[in-house]
Amino acid sequence: MDLGWVLITRAWHISRVRLSAEAFMDFLLSRFQFVFVYGKYILDRGMGRLLRMSTIN
């Protein structure tokens, strides 16, 4: 009885850790994607501004 309970809790803990790791990876990926898109947007705007300034000057 005790051994079975230990195995069940161990398996549940492992699956929970795996789930949280996957959720953490998803969170990191979505966060990275957001930063990447936002940075690209800022870079595009900055490049456009630089090009406009260079054409004006």
N, C-alpha and C. Protein backbone atom coordinates (compact mmCIF):
# COMPACT_ATOMS: atom_id res chain seq x y z
N MET A 1 0.84 -1.20 0.00
CA MET A 1 0.00 0.00 0.00
C MET A 1 0.88 1.25 0.00
N ASP A 2 1.83 1.29 0.92
CA ASP A 2 2.70 2.47 0.98
C ASP A 2 3.56 2.59 -0.27
N LEU A 3 4.09 1.43 -0.73
CA LEU A 3 4.94 1.45 -1.92
C LEU A 3 4.15 1.93 -3.13
N GLY A 4 2.91 1.44 -3.28
CA GLY A 4 2.08 1.88 -4.40
C GLY A 4 1.82 3.38 -4.34
N TRP A 5 1.55 3.89 -3.14
CA TRP A 5 1.32 5.33 -2.97
C TRP A 5 2.56 6.14 -3.33
N VAL A 6 3.73 5.62 -2.92
CA VAL A 6 4.98 6.31 -3.24
C VAL A 6 5.18 6.35 -4.75
N LEU A 7 4.92 5.21 -5.41
CA LEU A 7 5.07 5.17 -6.87
C LEU A 7 4.11 6.14 -7.55
N ILE A 8 2.87 6.18 -7.06
CA ILE A 8 1.87 7.08 -7.66
C ILE A 8 2.30 8.54 -7.49
N THR A 9 2.71 8.89 -6.28
CA THR A 9 3.12 10.28 -6.05
C THR A 9 4.38 10.62 -6.84
N ARG A 10 5.29 9.64 -6.95
CA ARG A 10 6.52 9.87 -7.73
C ARG A 10 6.17 10.11 -9.19
N ALA A 11 5.30 9.26 -9.75
CA ALA A 11 4.92 9.42 -11.16
C ALA A 11 4.19 10.74 -11.36
N TRP A 12 3.31 11.10 -10.42
CA TRP A 12 2.57 12.36 -10.54
C TRP A 12 3.53 13.55 -10.49
N HIS A 13 4.52 13.46 -9.61
CA HIS A 13 5.49 14.54 -9.48
C HIS A 13 6.31 14.68 -10.77
N ILE A 14 6.73 13.54 -11.32
CA ILE A 14 7.52 13.57 -12.56
C ILE A 14 6.69 14.17 -13.69
N SER A 15 5.43 13.73 -13.82
CA SER A 15 4.60 14.26 -14.89
C SER A 15 4.33 15.74 -14.68
N ARG A 16 4.19 16.15 -13.41
CA ARG A 16 3.96 17.56 -13.13
C ARG A 16 5.19 18.39 -13.49
N VAL A 17 6.36 17.86 -13.16
CA VAL A 17 7.60 18.58 -13.50
C VAL A 17 7.73 18.69 -15.01
N ARG A 18 7.42 17.61 -15.71
CA ARG A 18 7.51 17.63 -17.17
C ARG A 18 6.53 18.65 -17.74
N LEU A 19 5.30 18.66 -17.20
CA LEU A 19 4.30 19.62 -17.66
C LEU A 19 4.77 21.05 -17.41
N SER A 20 5.28 21.31 -16.23
CA SER A 20 5.72 22.67 -15.91
C SER A 20 6.91 23.06 -16.78
N ALA A 21 7.78 22.09 -17.09
CA ALA A 21 8.91 22.38 -17.97
C ALA A 21 8.42 22.74 -19.36
N GLU A 22 7.44 21.98 -19.87
CA GLU A 22 6.89 22.29 -21.19
C GLU A 22 6.20 23.64 -21.17
N ALA A 23 5.45 23.92 -20.11
CA ALA A 23 4.78 25.21 -20.00
C ALA A 23 5.81 26.34 -19.94
N PHE A 24 6.90 26.10 -19.22
CA PHE A 24 7.96 27.10 -19.12
C PHE A 24 8.60 27.35 -20.48
N MET A 25 8.83 26.26 -21.23
CA MET A 25 9.40 26.41 -22.56
C MET A 25 8.44 27.18 -23.47
N ASP A 26 7.14 26.85 -23.38
CA ASP A 26 6.15 27.59 -24.18
C ASP A 26 6.18 29.06 -23.81
N PHE A 27 6.26 29.34 -22.51
CA PHE A 27 6.30 30.73 -22.05
C PHE A 27 7.54 31.44 -22.60
N LEU A 28 8.69 30.75 -22.52
CA LEU A 28 9.92 31.35 -23.02
C LEU A 28 9.84 31.60 -24.52
N LEU A 29 9.30 30.62 -25.25
CA LEU A 29 9.20 30.77 -26.70
C LEU A 29 8.28 31.92 -27.07
N SER A 30 7.12 32.01 -26.40
CA SER A 30 6.19 33.09 -26.72
C SER A 30 6.81 34.43 -26.35
N ARG A 31 7.51 34.47 -25.22
CA ARG A 31 8.15 35.71 -24.80
C ARG A 31 9.24 36.10 -25.79
N PHE A 32 10.03 35.12 -26.23
CA PHE A 32 11.10 35.38 -27.20
C PHE A 32 10.51 35.86 -28.52
N GLN A 33 9.40 35.22 -28.93
CA GLN A 33 8.75 35.61 -30.17
C GLN A 33 8.27 37.05 -30.08
N PHE A 34 7.67 37.41 -28.94
CA PHE A 34 7.20 38.78 -28.74
C PHE A 34 8.36 39.77 -28.81
N VAL A 35 9.45 39.44 -28.10
CA VAL A 35 10.62 40.33 -28.11
C VAL A 35 11.19 40.44 -29.51
N PHE A 36 11.23 39.32 -30.24
CA PHE A 36 11.77 39.31 -31.59
C PHE A 36 10.94 40.20 -32.51
N VAL A 37 9.61 40.02 -32.46
CA VAL A 37 8.72 40.81 -33.32
C VAL A 37 8.81 42.29 -32.95
N TYR A 38 8.81 42.57 -31.65
CA TYR A 38 8.87 43.96 -31.19
C TYR A 38 10.20 44.60 -31.58
N GLY A 39 11.29 43.85 -31.41
CA GLY A 39 12.60 44.36 -31.78
C GLY A 39 12.70 44.60 -33.28
N LYS A 40 12.13 43.69 -34.06
CA LYS A 40 12.14 43.85 -35.51
C LYS A 40 11.34 45.09 -35.91
N TYR A 41 10.21 45.30 -35.23
CA TYR A 41 9.39 46.48 -35.50
C TYR A 41 10.17 47.76 -35.20
N ILE A 42 10.85 47.77 -34.05
CA ILE A 42 11.64 48.94 -33.67
C ILE A 42 12.79 49.15 -34.66
N LEU A 43 13.44 48.05 -35.06
CA LEU A 43 14.53 48.16 -36.01
C LEU A 43 14.04 48.69 -37.35
N ASP A 44 12.89 48.18 -37.82
CA ASP A 44 12.33 48.66 -39.08
C ASP A 44 12.02 50.15 -39.00
N ARG A 45 11.41 50.57 -37.90
CA ARG A 45 11.08 51.99 -37.74
C ARG A 45 12.35 52.83 -37.68
N GLY A 46 13.34 52.34 -36.92
CA GLY A 46 14.59 53.08 -36.82
C GLY A 46 15.29 53.17 -38.16
N MET A 47 15.30 52.08 -38.93
CA MET A 47 15.92 52.09 -40.24
C MET A 47 15.18 53.05 -41.16
N GLY A 48 13.84 53.02 -41.11
CA GLY A 48 13.06 53.94 -41.94
C GLY A 48 13.38 55.39 -41.59
N ARG A 49 13.49 55.67 -40.30
CA ARG A 49 13.81 57.04 -39.87
C ARG A 49 15.20 57.44 -40.34
N LEU A 50 16.16 56.50 -40.23
CA LEU A 50 17.51 56.79 -40.68
C LEU A 50 17.53 57.04 -42.19
N LEU A 51 16.80 56.23 -42.94
CA LEU A 51 16.76 56.41 -44.39
C LEU A 51 16.13 57.75 -44.74
N ARG A 52 15.04 58.10 -44.06
CA ARG A 52 14.39 59.38 -44.32
C ARG A 52 15.33 60.54 -44.00
N MET A 53 16.04 60.44 -42.87
CA MET A 53 16.97 61.51 -42.49
C MET A 53 18.10 61.62 -43.51
N SER A 54 18.60 60.47 -43.99
CA SER A 54 19.70 60.51 -44.95
C SER A 54 19.22 61.07 -46.29
N THR A 55 17.97 60.78 -46.67
CA THR A 55 17.47 61.30 -47.94
C THR A 55 17.18 62.79 -47.81
N ILE A 56 16.71 63.23 -46.64
CA ILE A 56 16.45 64.66 -46.43
C ILE A 56 17.77 65.42 -46.45
N ASN A 57 18.76 64.88 -45.71
CA ASN A 57 20.06 65.54 -45.71
C ASN A 57 20.76 65.22 -47.02
